[in-house]
Tab-separated table of C-alpha atoms and ligand atoms in Angstrom:
chain	number	residue	atom	x	y	z
H	254	MET	CA	-16.554	26.822	29.327
H	255	LYS	CA	-16.116	26.980	25.555
H	256	LYS	CA	-13.858	29.405	23.759
H	257	ASN	CA	-15.624	31.230	20.949
H	258	SER	CA	-12.984	33.671	19.881
H	259	ILE	CA	-9.268	34.035	20.392
H	260	ASN	CA	-9.927	36.883	22.812
H	261	ASP	CA	-11.390	34.218	25.137
H	262	ILE	CA	-7.941	32.605	25.424
H	263	ALA	CA	-6.665	33.254	28.952
H	264	LEU	CA	-3.186	34.203	27.699
H	265	PHE	CA	-4.884	37.045	25.821
H	266	GLY	CA	-7.009	38.161	28.784
H	267	GLY	CA	-9.914	35.655	28.735
H	268	THR	CA	-11.159	33.652	31.720
H	269	PRO	CA	-9.176	30.417	32.296
H	270	LEU	CA	-10.954	27.203	31.286
H	271	PHE	CA	-10.409	25.808	34.775
H	272	SER	CA	-10.705	27.738	38.028
H	273	GLU	CA	-8.275	25.324	39.753
H	274	PRO	CA	-5.015	24.021	38.271
H	275	LEU	CA	-5.098	20.596	36.614
H	276	HIS	CA	-1.786	18.829	37.255
H	277	VAL	CA	0.277	16.119	35.626
H	278	GLY	CA	0.993	14.066	38.720
H	279	ARG	CA	-1.920	14.877	41.042
H	280	PRO	CA	-1.629	11.994	43.519
H	281	ASN	CA	-4.147	9.150	43.425
H	282	ILE	CA	-5.624	8.487	46.850
H	283	GLY	CA	-7.055	5.045	47.578
H	284	ASP	CA	-9.409	4.087	50.419
H	285	ARG	CA	-8.958	6.920	52.913
H	286	GLY	CA	-10.657	4.953	55.738
H	287	ARG	CA	-8.302	2.010	55.273
H	288	LEU	CA	-5.288	4.326	55.235
H	289	LEU	CA	-6.395	6.049	58.442
H	290	GLU	CA	-6.934	2.664	60.102
H	291	ARG	CA	-3.401	1.658	59.178
H	292	MET	CA	-2.023	4.967	60.425
H	293	SER	CA	-3.800	4.545	63.717
H	294	ASP	CA	-2.446	1.021	63.986
H	295	ILE	CA	1.103	2.349	63.448
H	296	LEU	CA	0.654	4.855	66.247
H	297	ASP	CA	-0.780	2.212	68.595
H	298	ARG	CA	2.087	-0.128	67.822
H	299	ARG	CA	4.721	2.628	68.175
H	300	TRP	CA	6.760	1.045	65.436
H	301	LEU	CA	7.353	3.837	62.952
H	302	THR	CA	10.277	2.721	60.774
H	303	ASN	CA	13.335	0.384	60.650
H	304	GLY	CA	11.903	-2.805	59.196
H	305	GLY	CA	8.337	-2.546	60.506
H	306	PRO	CA	5.510	-4.962	59.667
H	307	TYR	CA	3.866	-2.756	57.022
H	308	VAL	CA	7.118	-2.393	55.078
H	309	GLU	CA	7.563	-6.154	55.227
H	310	GLU	CA	3.975	-6.716	54.056
H	311	LEU	CA	4.385	-4.255	51.193
H	312	GLU	CA	7.625	-5.905	50.074
H	313	ASN	CA	5.989	-9.335	50.111
H	314	ARG	CA	2.935	-8.210	48.202
H	315	ILE	CA	5.024	-6.462	45.541
H	316	ARG	CA	7.324	-9.452	45.258
H	317	ILE	CA	4.331	-11.718	44.594
H	318	LEU	CA	2.659	-9.251	42.230
H	319	LEU	CA	5.791	-8.890	40.121
H	320	GLY	CA	6.841	-12.546	40.324
H	321	VAL	CA	10.325	-11.610	41.530
H	322	LYS	CA	12.363	-13.133	44.359
H	323	HIS	CA	13.248	-9.964	46.254
H	324	CYS	CA	11.710	-6.550	46.773
H	325	VAL	CA	13.584	-4.074	48.973
H	326	ALA	CA	11.445	-1.024	49.771
H	327	MET	CA	13.215	2.329	50.005
H	328	CYS	CA	12.551	5.929	51.001
H	329	ASN	CA	12.553	7.041	47.327
H	330	ALA	CA	13.733	5.832	43.926
H	331	THR	CA	16.770	8.117	43.787
H	332	ILE	CA	18.319	6.532	46.885
H	333	ALA	CA	17.192	3.125	45.605
H	334	LEU	CA	19.091	3.775	42.353
H	335	GLU	CA	22.186	4.891	44.261
H	336	ILE	CA	22.122	1.792	46.434
H	337	ALA	CA	21.517	-0.591	43.530
H	338	ILE	CA	24.364	1.028	41.566
H	339	ARG	CA	26.739	0.648	44.518
H	340	ALA	CA	25.616	-2.877	45.361
H	341	LEU	CA	26.279	-3.892	41.742
H	342	ASN	CA	29.824	-2.495	42.056
H	343	LEU	CA	29.322	-0.154	39.128
H	344	GLU	CA	32.170	2.290	38.632
H	345	GLY	CA	33.934	4.243	35.879
H	346	GLU	CA	31.296	4.831	33.212
H	347	VAL	CA	27.700	3.687	32.906
H	348	ILE	CA	25.656	4.159	29.729
H	349	ILE	CA	22.208	5.699	30.163
H	350	PRO	CA	19.791	7.666	27.991
H	351	SER	CA	19.902	11.449	28.363
H	352	TYR	CA	16.158	11.446	27.827
H	353	THR	CA	15.205	10.661	31.436
H	354	PHE	CA	14.539	12.396	34.738
H	355	ILE	CA	17.698	13.921	36.136
H	356	ALA	CA	17.720	11.437	39.047
H	357	THR	CA	18.955	8.673	36.717
H	358	ALA	CA	22.145	10.605	35.911
H	359	HIS	CA	22.605	12.082	39.385
H	360	ALA	CA	22.418	8.680	41.076
H	361	LEU	CA	25.617	7.809	39.174
H	362	GLN	CA	27.384	11.146	39.359
H	363	TRP	CA	26.711	11.321	43.110
H	364	GLN	CA	29.057	8.330	43.371
H	365	GLU	CA	31.570	9.784	40.929
H	366	ILE	CA	30.529	7.409	38.175
H	367	THR	CA	30.302	9.102	34.774
H	368	PRO	CA	26.930	8.847	33.067
H	369	VAL	CA	27.591	8.377	29.351
H	370	PHE	CA	24.577	9.599	27.450
H	371	CYS	CA	23.170	7.504	24.630
H	372	ASP	CA	20.589	8.643	22.096
H	373	ILE	CA	17.046	7.319	21.992
H	374	ASP	CA	14.888	5.599	19.428
H	375	PRO	CA	12.351	8.271	18.455
H	376	ALA	CA	9.644	5.630	17.957
H	377	THR	CA	9.814	4.430	21.569
H	378	HIS	CA	11.517	7.309	23.459
H	379	ASN	CA	13.770	4.633	24.997
H	380	ILE	CA	17.529	4.116	24.751
H	381	ASP	CA	18.540	3.026	21.238
H	382	PRO	CA	20.544	-0.225	21.535
H	383	THR	CA	22.103	0.280	18.092
H	384	LYS	CA	23.897	3.374	19.414
H	385	ILE	CA	25.336	1.742	22.525
H	386	GLU	CA	28.293	-0.273	21.287
H	387	ASN	CA	30.151	2.826	20.072
H	388	LEU	CA	29.973	4.246	23.568
H	389	ILE	CA	31.556	1.272	25.342
H	390	THR	CA	35.099	1.951	26.568
H	391	PRO	CA	37.459	0.058	28.917
H	392	ARG	CA	35.949	2.126	31.767
H	393	THR	CA	32.357	1.031	31.059
H	394	THR	CA	30.924	-1.228	33.779
H	395	GLY	CA	27.223	-1.191	33.036
H	396	ILE	CA	24.143	-0.034	31.186
H	397	MET	CA	21.081	1.422	32.825
H	398	GLY	CA	17.973	1.382	30.623
H	399	VAL	CA	14.956	3.479	31.557
H	400	HIS	CA	11.434	2.216	30.808
H	401	VAL	CA	10.211	5.668	29.810
H	402	TRP	CA	6.426	6.171	30.264
H	403	GLY	CA	6.240	2.565	31.479
H	404	ARG	CA	6.969	1.163	28.007
H	405	ALA	CA	9.738	-1.401	28.391
H	406	CYS	CA	13.001	-0.608	26.652
H	407	ASN	CA	14.478	-3.132	24.251
H	408	ILE	CA	15.417	-5.523	27.048
H	409	ASP	CA	16.486	-8.352	24.740
H	410	ALA	CA	18.980	-6.206	22.820
H	411	LEU	CA	20.352	-4.675	26.024
H	412	THR	CA	20.757	-8.124	27.574
H	413	THR	CA	22.737	-9.325	24.563
H	414	ILE	CA	25.014	-6.272	24.584
H	415	THR	CA	25.731	-6.540	28.312
H	416	LYS	CA	26.400	-10.300	28.071
H	417	ASN	CA	28.744	-9.863	25.093
H	418	ASN	CA	30.687	-7.116	26.822
H	419	ASN	CA	30.635	-8.482	30.368
H	420	LEU	CA	28.682	-5.523	31.726
H	421	LYS	CA	26.026	-5.196	34.426
H	422	LEU	CA	22.477	-4.357	33.356
H	423	MET	CA	20.025	-2.489	35.518
H	424	PHE	CA	16.801	-0.632	34.813
H	425	ASP	CA	15.345	2.583	36.070
H	426	ALA	CA	11.759	1.349	36.167
H	427	ALA	CA	10.470	4.456	37.970
H	428	HIS	CA	7.572	4.713	35.479
H	429	ALA	CA	6.895	1.044	34.970
H	430	PHE	CA	5.200	-0.328	38.083
H	431	GLY	CA	2.430	-2.711	36.984
H	432	CYS	CA	3.670	-2.880	33.362
H	433	THR	CA	4.778	-5.943	31.432
H	434	HIS	CA	7.371	-6.850	28.815
H	435	GLN	CA	6.372	-9.805	26.613
H	436	GLY	CA	3.766	-10.629	29.236
H	437	GLN	CA	6.211	-10.713	32.153
H	438	MET	CA	5.914	-8.090	34.862
H	439	ILE	CA	8.717	-5.546	34.859
H	440	GLY	CA	10.777	-6.046	38.011
H	441	GLY	CA	12.730	-9.196	37.231
H	442	PHE	CA	14.792	-8.064	34.243
H	443	GLY	CA	18.538	-7.362	34.230
H	444	ASP	CA	20.505	-7.549	37.478
H	445	ALA	CA	18.082	-5.214	39.254
H	446	GLU	CA	15.190	-2.844	38.581
H	447	VAL	CA	14.226	0.272	40.515
H	448	PHE	CA	10.681	1.625	40.953
H	449	SER	CA	9.472	4.997	42.171
H	450	PHE	CA	6.424	5.292	44.407
H	451	HIS	CA	6.623	9.082	44.541
H	452	ALA	CA	3.375	11.022	45.096
H	453	THR	CA	3.209	11.902	41.392
H	454	LYS	CA	3.335	8.263	40.277
H	455	PHE	CA	0.016	6.450	39.683
H	456	PHE	CA	0.907	4.142	42.584
H	457	ASN	CA	2.337	6.103	45.480
H	458	SER	CA	3.559	5.763	49.042
H	459	PHE	CA	3.929	9.574	49.497
H	460	GLU	CA	7.682	9.234	48.887
H	461	GLY	CA	9.049	5.775	48.198
H	462	GLY	CA	10.629	3.313	45.858
H	463	ALA	CA	11.959	-0.216	45.667
H	464	VAL	CA	14.695	-2.354	44.180
H	465	THR	CA	13.618	-5.715	42.827
H	466	THR	CA	15.947	-8.541	41.856
H	467	ASP	CA	16.133	-12.319	41.542
H	468	ASN	CA	19.713	-12.313	42.819
H	469	ASP	CA	19.908	-13.462	46.494
H	470	ASP	CA	23.389	-12.057	47.203
H	471	LEU	CA	22.600	-8.737	45.598
H	472	ALA	CA	19.361	-8.429	47.581
H	473	LYS	CA	21.284	-9.124	50.791
H	474	ARG	CA	23.845	-6.408	50.011
H	475	ILE	CA	21.096	-3.957	49.099
H	476	ARG	CA	19.246	-4.623	52.372
H	477	GLY	CA	22.470	-4.029	54.284
H	478	MET	CA	23.264	-0.800	52.427
H	479	ARG	CA	19.729	0.483	53.028
H	480	ASN	CA	20.416	0.269	56.761
H	481	PHE	CA	23.884	1.887	57.206
H	482	GLY	CA	25.670	-1.372	56.359
H	483	PHE	CA	24.476	-3.134	59.526
H	484	THR	CA	24.623	-6.919	59.286
H	485	GLY	CA	23.788	-7.599	62.922
H	486	MET	CA	23.321	-5.812	66.226
H	487	ASP	CA	26.349	-3.490	66.697
H	488	LYS	CA	27.916	-5.000	63.575
H	489	VAL	CA	28.580	-2.914	60.462
H	490	SER	CA	30.231	-4.832	57.610
H	491	HIS	CA	30.343	-2.266	54.805
H	492	VAL	CA	29.496	1.303	53.991
H	493	GLY	CA	25.781	2.011	53.875
H	494	THR	CA	23.269	4.812	53.971
H	495	ASN	CA	19.767	5.376	55.230
H	496	GLY	CA	17.374	4.271	52.499
H	497	LYS	CA	14.631	2.899	54.741
H	498	MET	CA	10.964	3.299	53.964
H	499	SER	CA	8.836	4.447	56.901
H	500	GLU	CA	5.772	2.566	58.127
H	501	ILE	CA	3.488	5.456	57.174
H	502	SER	CA	4.754	5.287	53.582
H	503	ALA	CA	4.253	1.527	53.536
H	504	ALA	CA	0.693	2.041	54.845
H	505	MET	CA	0.028	4.373	51.911
H	506	GLY	CA	1.699	1.890	49.556
H	507	LEU	CA	-0.475	-0.988	50.780
H	508	THR	CA	-3.588	1.150	50.462
H	509	SER	CA	-2.572	2.257	46.952
H	510	LEU	CA	-1.942	-1.379	46.028
H	511	GLU	CA	-5.539	-2.231	46.903
H	512	SER	CA	-6.781	0.465	44.472
H	513	MET	CA	-4.169	-0.075	41.788
H	514	ASP	CA	-6.604	-1.545	39.227
H	515	GLU	CA	-8.988	1.358	39.758
H	516	PHE	CA	-6.167	3.874	39.177
H	517	ILE	CA	-5.104	2.125	35.982
H	518	GLU	CA	-8.713	2.017	34.787
H	519	ALA	CA	-9.078	5.789	35.312
H	520	ASN	CA	-5.808	6.438	33.455
H	521	TYR	CA	-6.832	4.112	30.647
H	522	LYS	CA	-10.199	5.842	30.185
H	523	ASN	CA	-8.504	9.230	30.050
H	524	TYR	CA	-5.940	7.917	27.610
H	525	LEU	CA	-8.674	6.539	25.303
H	526	SER	CA	-10.644	9.809	25.395
H	527	TYR	CA	-7.557	11.895	24.695
H	528	SER	CA	-6.640	9.496	21.934
H	529	GLN	CA	-10.075	9.705	20.247
H	530	HIS	CA	-10.054	13.501	20.288
H	531	LEU	CA	-6.426	14.267	19.581
H	532	SER	CA	-6.011	11.799	16.716
H	533	LYS	CA	-8.154	14.152	14.601
H	534	ILE	CA	-5.816	17.111	15.077
H	535	PRO	CA	-3.040	17.637	12.524
H	536	GLY	CA	0.467	17.695	13.965
H	537	ILE	CA	-0.451	15.908	17.210
H	538	ARG	CA	0.775	12.379	17.891
H	539	LEU	CA	-0.205	10.664	21.113
H	540	ILE	CA	2.327	7.974	21.972
H	541	PRO	CA	0.657	4.554	21.756
H	542	PHE	CA	0.760	1.702	24.261
H	543	ASN	CA	0.998	-1.925	23.195
H	544	PRO	CA	-2.467	-3.400	23.881
H	545	ASN	CA	-0.876	-6.843	24.324
H	546	GLU	CA	1.070	-5.665	27.370
H	547	ARG	CA	-0.118	-4.442	30.766
H	548	ASN	CA	0.388	-0.680	30.973
H	549	ASN	CA	-0.300	1.779	33.763
H	550	TYR	CA	-1.098	4.681	31.396
H	551	GLN	CA	0.410	6.972	34.009
H	552	TYR	CA	1.527	9.550	31.444
H	553	VAL	CA	-0.430	10.918	28.486
H	554	VAL	CA	2.388	11.956	26.184
H	555	MET	CA	1.998	13.841	22.947
H	556	GLU	CA	4.435	15.035	20.322
H	557	ILE	CA	3.741	18.272	18.502
H	558	ASP	CA	4.866	18.887	14.955
H	559	ARG	CA	4.942	22.680	14.979
H	560	ASN	CA	4.472	23.017	11.215
H	561	ALA	CA	1.483	20.741	10.962
H	562	TYR	CA	-0.138	21.915	14.210
H	563	GLY	CA	0.585	25.569	13.574
H	564	ILE	CA	1.953	26.385	17.039
H	565	ASP	CA	5.190	25.241	18.647
H	566	ARG	CA	5.283	23.170	21.837
H	567	ASP	CA	6.563	25.944	24.114
H	568	THR	CA	3.913	28.436	23.026
H	569	LEU	CA	1.237	25.778	23.516
H	570	VAL	CA	2.546	25.148	27.046
H	571	LYS	CA	2.216	28.865	27.852
H	572	ILE	CA	-1.305	28.925	26.415
H	573	LEU	CA	-2.321	25.817	28.376
H	574	HIS	CA	-0.809	27.050	31.650
H	575	ALA	CA	-2.783	30.298	31.388
H	576	GLU	CA	-5.914	28.098	31.194
H	577	ASN	CA	-4.810	26.297	34.385
H	578	ILE	CA	-3.880	23.173	32.420
H	579	LEU	CA	-0.427	22.518	33.865
H	580	ALA	CA	0.977	20.409	31.032
H	581	ARG	CA	4.632	19.394	31.509
H	582	ARG	CA	7.659	19.132	29.224
H	583	TYR	CA	9.286	16.013	30.673
H	584	PHE	CA	12.275	15.601	30.093
H	585	TYR	CA	13.191	19.001	28.730
H	586	PRO	CA	15.977	19.904	28.007
H	587	GLY	CA	17.538	16.425	28.491
H	588	CYS	CA	20.062	15.528	31.210
H	589	HIS	CA	23.004	16.464	28.967
H	590	GLN	CA	21.752	20.058	28.920
H	591	MET	CA	21.600	20.263	32.717
H	592	GLU	CA	24.455	20.903	35.114
H	593	PRO	CA	26.956	19.543	35.805
H	594	TYR	CA	26.678	17.471	32.592
H	595	ARG	CA	26.272	20.504	30.333
H	596	SER	CA	29.689	21.776	31.475
H	597	TYR	CA	31.328	18.346	31.494
H	598	PHE	CA	30.121	17.417	27.990
H	599	PRO	CA	29.356	20.663	26.128
H	600	ASN	CA	29.157	18.850	22.768
H	601	ALA	CA	27.025	15.922	23.890
H	602	GLY	CA	24.087	17.191	21.835
H	603	LEU	CA	25.992	16.346	18.644
H	604	VAL	CA	25.678	12.636	19.339
H	605	LEU	CA	22.135	12.928	20.707
H	606	PRO	CA	20.186	14.261	17.708
H	607	GLU	CA	16.991	12.304	18.429
H	608	THR	CA	17.015	13.339	22.084
H	609	GLU	CA	17.467	16.984	21.101
H	610	LYS	CA	14.553	16.787	18.646
H	611	LEU	CA	12.244	14.999	21.044
H	612	THR	CA	12.826	17.373	23.953
H	613	GLN	CA	11.605	20.219	21.716
H	614	LYS	CA	8.275	18.642	20.848
H	615	VAL	CA	7.058	16.482	23.693
H	616	LEU	CA	4.346	17.356	26.187
H	617	GLN	CA	2.437	15.545	28.966
H	618	LEU	CA	-1.226	16.223	29.718
H	619	PRO	CA	-3.063	15.973	33.054
H	620	THR	CA	-4.509	12.567	33.896
H	621	GLY	CA	-5.134	10.337	36.932
H	622	THR	CA	-8.153	9.933	39.179
H	623	SER	CA	-8.561	13.678	39.702
H	624	VAL	CA	-9.161	14.159	35.973
H	625	GLY	CA	-12.328	12.853	34.298
H	626	GLU	CA	-14.082	12.707	30.946
H	627	GLU	CA	-15.308	16.288	31.198
H	628	GLU	CA	-11.822	17.719	31.762
H	629	VAL	CA	-10.277	15.534	29.050
H	630	ASN	CA	-12.938	16.654	26.532
H	631	CYS	CA	-12.454	20.261	27.480
H	632	ILE	CA	-8.639	20.093	27.197
H	633	SER	CA	-8.801	18.212	23.889
H	634	GLU	CA	-11.342	20.613	22.368
H	635	PHE	CA	-9.198	23.513	23.459
H	636	ILE	CA	-6.089	22.005	21.833
H	637	GLN	CA	-8.141	21.638	18.650
H	638	PHE	CA	-9.437	25.204	18.939
H	639	ILE	CA	-5.842	26.459	19.068
H	640	ASN	CA	-4.983	24.455	15.946
H	641	LEU	CA	-8.017	25.778	14.057
H	642	ASN	CA	-7.019	29.339	14.946
H	643	ALA	CA	-3.251	28.811	14.839
H	644	LYS	CA	-2.432	31.614	12.446
H	645	THR	CA	-4.358	34.269	14.401
H	646	VAL	CA	-3.058	32.945	17.719
H	647	ARG	CA	0.520	33.154	16.427
H	648	GLY	CA	-0.007	36.708	15.241
H	649	LYS	CA	-1.599	37.836	18.494
H	650	TYR	CA	1.058	36.122	20.594
H	651	SER	CA	3.878	37.748	18.595
H	652	GLN	CA	2.192	41.114	18.979
H	653	GLN	CA	1.796	40.542	22.726
H	654	LYS	CA	5.500	39.694	23.055
H	655	GLU	CA	6.455	42.760	21.002
H	656	ASP	CA	4.187	45.020	23.131
H	657	PHE	CA	5.729	43.549	26.249
H	658	ARG	CA	9.217	44.169	24.868
H	659	GLN	CA	8.373	47.771	24.118
H	660	ASN	CA	6.409	48.027	27.360
H	661	VAL	CA	3.194	48.999	25.560
H	662	PRO	CA	0.099	48.489	27.775
H	663	ARG	CA	-2.194	45.691	26.527
H	664	SER	CA	-5.484	46.757	24.907
N	914	LIG	N1	13.832	8.015	37.438
N	914	LIG	C1	12.833	8.505	36.679
N	914	LIG	C2	12.747	8.100	35.248
N	914	LIG	C3	11.888	9.385	37.237
N	914	LIG	O1	10.906	9.893	36.474
N	914	LIG	C4	12.017	9.722	38.595
N	914	LIG	C5	11.096	10.657	39.192
N	914	LIG	C6	13.058	9.167	39.360
N	914	LIG	C7	13.961	8.302	38.734
N	914	LIG	C8	13.267	9.473	40.803
N	914	LIG	O2	12.184	9.009	41.568
N	914	LIG	P1	11.940	9.586	43.088
N	914	LIG	O3	13.293	9.712	43.748
N	914	LIG	O4	11.221	10.904	42.954
N	914	LIG	O5	11.085	8.526	43.756
N	914	LIG	C9	8.248	14.827	39.466
N	914	LIG	C10	8.512	13.873	40.607
N	914	LIG	O6	8.940	14.559	41.782
N	914	LIG	C11	9.520	12.809	40.276
N	914	LIG	O7	9.358	11.788	41.235
N	914	LIG	C12	9.247	12.227	38.894
N	914	LIG	N2	10.234	11.270	38.487
N	914	LIG	C13	9.229	13.338	37.873
N	914	LIG	C14	8.969	12.815	36.487
N	914	LIG	O8	8.180	14.229	38.214
N	914	LIG	P2	8.737	17.378	39.298
N	914	LIG	O9	9.932	18.194	39.584
N	914	LIG	O10	8.065	17.528	37.997
N	914	LIG	O11	7.648	17.503	40.483
N	914	LIG	P3	6.639	18.677	40.813
N	914	LIG	O12	6.836	19.053	42.226
N	914	LIG	O13	6.715	19.748	39.781
N	914	LIG	O14	5.217	17.956	40.727
N	914	LIG	C15	4.616	17.591	39.497
N	914	LIG	C16	3.154	18.061	39.472
N	914	LIG	O15	2.409	17.310	40.412
N	914	LIG	C17	2.982	19.517	39.824
N	914	LIG	O16	2.064	20.100	38.905
N	914	LIG	C18	2.378	19.500	41.221
N	914	LIG	C19	1.691	18.151	41.312
N	914	LIG	N3	1.711	17.583	42.652
N	914	LIG	C20	2.923	17.168	43.151
N	914	LIG	C21	2.996	16.630	44.408
N	914	LIG	C22	4.326	16.167	44.965
N	914	LIG	C23	0.556	17.473	43.386
N	914	LIG	O17	-0.519	17.868	42.915
N	914	LIG	N4	0.626	16.923	44.648
N	914	LIG	C24	1.794	16.488	45.192
N	914	LIG	O18	1.806	15.968	46.335
N	914	LIG	O19	9.190	15.856	39.466
């Protein structure tokens, strides 16, 4: 449905563009028949978890796909991060970007390790290596880069810094499954990398994740920690937790793996369509992907310059949500603005100017296999319509807020 006048905007009483919500993170579902076959097989076998054959198969296939020596599948990426952090003997302080999902910081804090927030490079949204050295103290034991949106962080610079300062280097690669850095699959960089296979990721195992590493000893410790610290029947050698992936998750993972190229193709098509449309709109910048690398195009991320576009990001989000376009503001307001970090480091924002700016202007749009050309065109045209009518929309929205404040019924 096309909007002809601003009264057609759902926030102002019009009919929403979509009758059903369009999500950022609607799960991709591969071959349903194949998944059901695998589920039935699991039930017949009565082997539901604890190192079952599907988990083993998934680990092997991922290991081969990524060209890495070890893949340890886990129940989710947050536990996988916690285990990798502990297995690497990180303690004291670890430097991470604040511009990330809260799990990155919590995985450290949960183990009483202080996350020290570093600013990002606004061009890449990734940790800015030039800002790291000032943050290193005698308590620093490691750096955790995050490959935000699947675009690899500056791995070379981070490797140099960690080598020069005798620190561990790990990566939160939650977004980066199937992506490359200088042609090499992400998974084998640093001491360890951690993936998320959560339902909202383009490749999912319902809940799930994995640690990948080329280090044999580390992989052994991680496997032990995933299973309560058991190193043999009735033998526990160190503290551990329960990070095991279930067989049903592995069945979904294997099925997703078989459709991975299809999922990426759908994301890529959506990305190209968004890109063609949105590049014409003033004040909108879609973040680019390096065409020389493999990308999963899992997130369509745009930055809004409120002056050039005419409407600020938060108002646009409200307008889009009313139309059933559930755009997201990842990672607003930044980890440093969330508890407990906000209380621990009330002035952190002063050293994170780029993070603070970015969290005010970034937005993710719906994509994935449940979104097609028609929806992308409709969303893009609507975003353009708002820009073309920005002044009137602003006026009407301010009036609506004022009426609401004074409790005046809407006309
Ligand atoms: N590190 C980074 C950098 C991460 O981004 C993440 C997770 C992690 C670590 C930790 O990974 P895991 O421990 O989760 O494996 C979502 C995801 O839950 C989270 O996994 C993800 N990052 C984060 C970026 O996004 P929320 O709080 O936004 O989820 P929620 O429930 O609002 O869902 C997002 C949208 O997807 C909604 O519009 C609903 C829709 N949806 C969701 C689910 C689960 C569906 O349509 N179907 C579904 O089954 O965090």
